[in-house]
Coordinates of C-alpha atoms in Angstrom, one line a residue:
X138 CA 3.7 8.8 -7.8
X139 CA 5.5 10.8 -10.5
X140 CA 4.5 14.4 -10.9
X141 CA 5.2 17.0 -13.6
X142 CA 5.4 20.5 -12.1
X143 CA 5.1 23.8 -13.8
X144 CA 2.8 23.0 -16.7
X145 CA 1.4 26.4 -17.9
X146 CA -2.1 26.8 -19.2
X147 CA -5.0 29.1 -19.6
X148 CA -8.4 28.4 -18.1
X149 CA -11.0 27.8 -20.8
X150 CA -13.9 27.0 -18.5
X151 CA -14.8 25.8 -15.0
X152 CA -16.9 22.6 -15.1
X153 CA -17.6 22.3 -11.4
X154 CA -16.0 22.8 -8.0
X155 CA -13.1 20.3 -8.7
X156 CA -13.0 20.1 -12.5
X157 CA -11.9 22.6 -15.2
X158 CA -10.7 22.8 -18.8
X159 CA -7.3 24.4 -19.6
X160 CA -5.6 25.2 -22.9
X161 CA -1.9 24.1 -22.7
X162 CA 0.7 26.7 -23.3
X163 CA 3.4 24.2 -24.3
X164 CA 3.7 20.6 -25.4
X165 CA 3.7 18.2 -22.4
X166 CA 4.4 14.6 -22.9
X167 CA 1.5 12.5 -21.6
X168 CA -0.8 15.5 -21.2
X169 CA -1.1 17.1 -24.7
X170 CA 0.2 19.5 -27.2
X171 CA 0.4 23.3 -27.0
X172 CA -3.0 24.8 -27.7
X173 CA -4.9 21.6 -26.8
X174 CA -7.7 21.8 -24.3
X175 CA -7.5 19.2 -21.5
X176 CA -9.8 18.4 -18.6
X177 CA -8.2 18.7 -15.2
X178 CA -9.6 17.1 -12.0
X179 CA -8.2 19.0 -9.0
X180 CA -6.7 16.4 -6.5
X181 CA -6.6 16.5 -2.8
X182 CA -10.2 17.7 -2.4
X183 CA -13.7 16.8 -3.3
X184 CA -16.5 19.2 -4.1
X185 CA -20.2 18.4 -4.3
X186 CA -21.5 16.9 -7.5
X187 CA -22.8 19.2 -10.2
X188 CA -26.5 19.0 -10.7
X189 CA -27.1 19.4 -7.0
X190 CA -27.8 22.8 -5.3
X191 CA -24.6 22.3 -3.3
X192 CA -22.7 21.6 -6.5
X193 CA -24.0 24.6 -8.2
X194 CA -23.0 26.8 -5.3
X195 CA -19.5 25.3 -5.3
X196 CA -19.2 25.8 -9.0
X197 CA -20.3 29.4 -8.7
X198 CA -17.5 30.0 -6.2
X199 CA -14.9 28.3 -8.3
X200 CA -16.0 30.3 -11.3
X201 CA -15.4 33.5 -9.4
X202 CA -12.1 32.3 -8.1
X203 CA -10.8 31.3 -11.6
X204 CA -12.2 32.8 -14.8
X205 CA -11.6 32.0 -18.5
X206 CA -8.4 33.5 -19.7
X207 CA -6.7 33.3 -16.3
X208 CA -3.2 31.8 -16.6
X209 CA -2.5 29.0 -14.2
X210 CA 0.1 26.5 -13.3
X211 CA -0.8 22.8 -13.2
X212 CA 1.2 20.1 -11.3
X213 CA 0.2 16.8 -12.9
X214 CA 0.0 13.7 -10.7
X215 CA 0.8 11.5 -13.7
X216 CA -2.6 9.9 -13.7
X217 CA -5.9 10.3 -15.5
X218 CA -9.4 8.9 -14.8
X219 CA -11.6 6.8 -17.2
X220 CA -12.9 10.1 -18.7
X221 CA -9.4 11.3 -19.5
X222 CA -9.3 14.0 -16.9
X223 CA -5.7 14.6 -15.6
X224 CA -5.4 14.7 -11.8
X225 CA -3.2 17.3 -10.2
X226 CA -3.0 20.7 -8.4
X227 CA -3.8 24.1 -9.8
X228 CA -2.0 27.3 -8.8
X229 CA -4.1 30.3 -9.5
X230 CA -2.7 33.6 -11.0
X231 CA -2.2 35.0 -7.5
X232 CA -0.1 31.9 -6.5
X233 CA -2.8 30.4 -4.2
X234 CA -4.0 26.8 -4.5
X235 CA -7.4 26.0 -6.1
X236 CA -7.9 23.1 -3.6
X237 CA -6.9 25.0 -0.5
X238 CA -9.2 27.9 -1.5
X239 CA -12.2 25.6 -2.1
X240 CA -11.6 23.8 1.2
X241 CA -10.8 26.9 3.2
X242 CA -14.1 28.6 2.1
X243 CA -16.1 25.5 2.9
X244 CA -17.0 24.5 -0.6
X245 CA -15.1 21.2 -0.6
X246 CA -13.6 18.6 1.7
X247 CA -10.1 17.3 1.8
X248 CA -9.4 14.0 0.2
X249 CA -6.3 11.9 0.0
X250 CA -6.9 11.2 -3.7
X251 CA -4.3 12.6 -6.1
X252 CA -3.0 15.4 -3.8
X253 CA 0.4 15.2 -5.6
X254 CA 2.5 15.4 -2.4
X255 CA 2.4 15.2 1.4
X256 CA 3.1 19.0 1.5
X257 CA 0.0 19.6 -0.7
X258 CA -2.1 17.3 1.5
X259 CA -0.9 19.2 4.6
X260 CA -1.8 22.5 3.1
X261 CA -5.3 21.3 2.3
X262 CA -5.7 19.8 5.7
X263 CA -4.6 23.1 7.3
X264 CA -7.2 25.0 5.2
X265 CA -9.9 22.6 6.5
X266 CA -8.8 23.3 10.1
X267 CA -8.5 27.0 9.9
X268 CA -11.2 27.9 7.3
X269 CA -15.0 28.0 7.1
X270 CA -16.5 24.6 8.2
X271 CA -17.7 22.5 5.3
X272 CA -21.1 24.0 4.3
X273 CA -23.1 20.9 3.3
X274 CA -22.6 18.0 5.8
X275 CA -23.0 14.9 3.7
X276 CA -25.2 16.6 1.1
X277 CA -24.3 17.2 -2.5
X278 CA -22.4 14.0 -3.2
X279 CA -23.3 11.2 -5.6
X280 CA -23.0 7.6 -4.7
X281 CA -20.4 7.1 -2.0
X282 CA -21.1 10.3 -0.2
X283 CA -18.6 12.9 1.1
X284 CA -16.2 12.4 3.9
X285 CA -13.5 14.4 5.7
X286 CA -10.2 12.7 5.4
X287 CA -8.3 13.3 8.7
X288 CA -4.6 13.7 9.0
X289 CA -4.5 10.3 10.8
X290 CA -4.3 8.6 7.4
X291 CA -0.6 9.5 7.4

């Protein structure tokens, strides 16, 4: 999977625990032009769906972790979903990983979907092992449910 590292942007809004809008700092082929707002789906994790109590709690935590105006770095996985959201990883202003923080604090579960690299997947798995246990069991997910993706998939 091709990745584009080091895309700079500014957070416009946090949609939910694993989705946000950013304004691009520079033109990035396949992503957008400088100043354009794009939707980002954070890969390597899965947060509860918005519209559920669990999803609202996860969104609130994400909104405290990353606020509008924060400058972030986005590592694009080179893919987008049917809604046009680009998949990839977000590094927060303090250099920490959005996905690792969400998983470590128990607001998301690891997922092998669009984690960008094995190193990123391992970091998220480590956060799951050493952090707060996932808060919601199987609650908070839409169709398909939530599941912990073990390291045995590698």
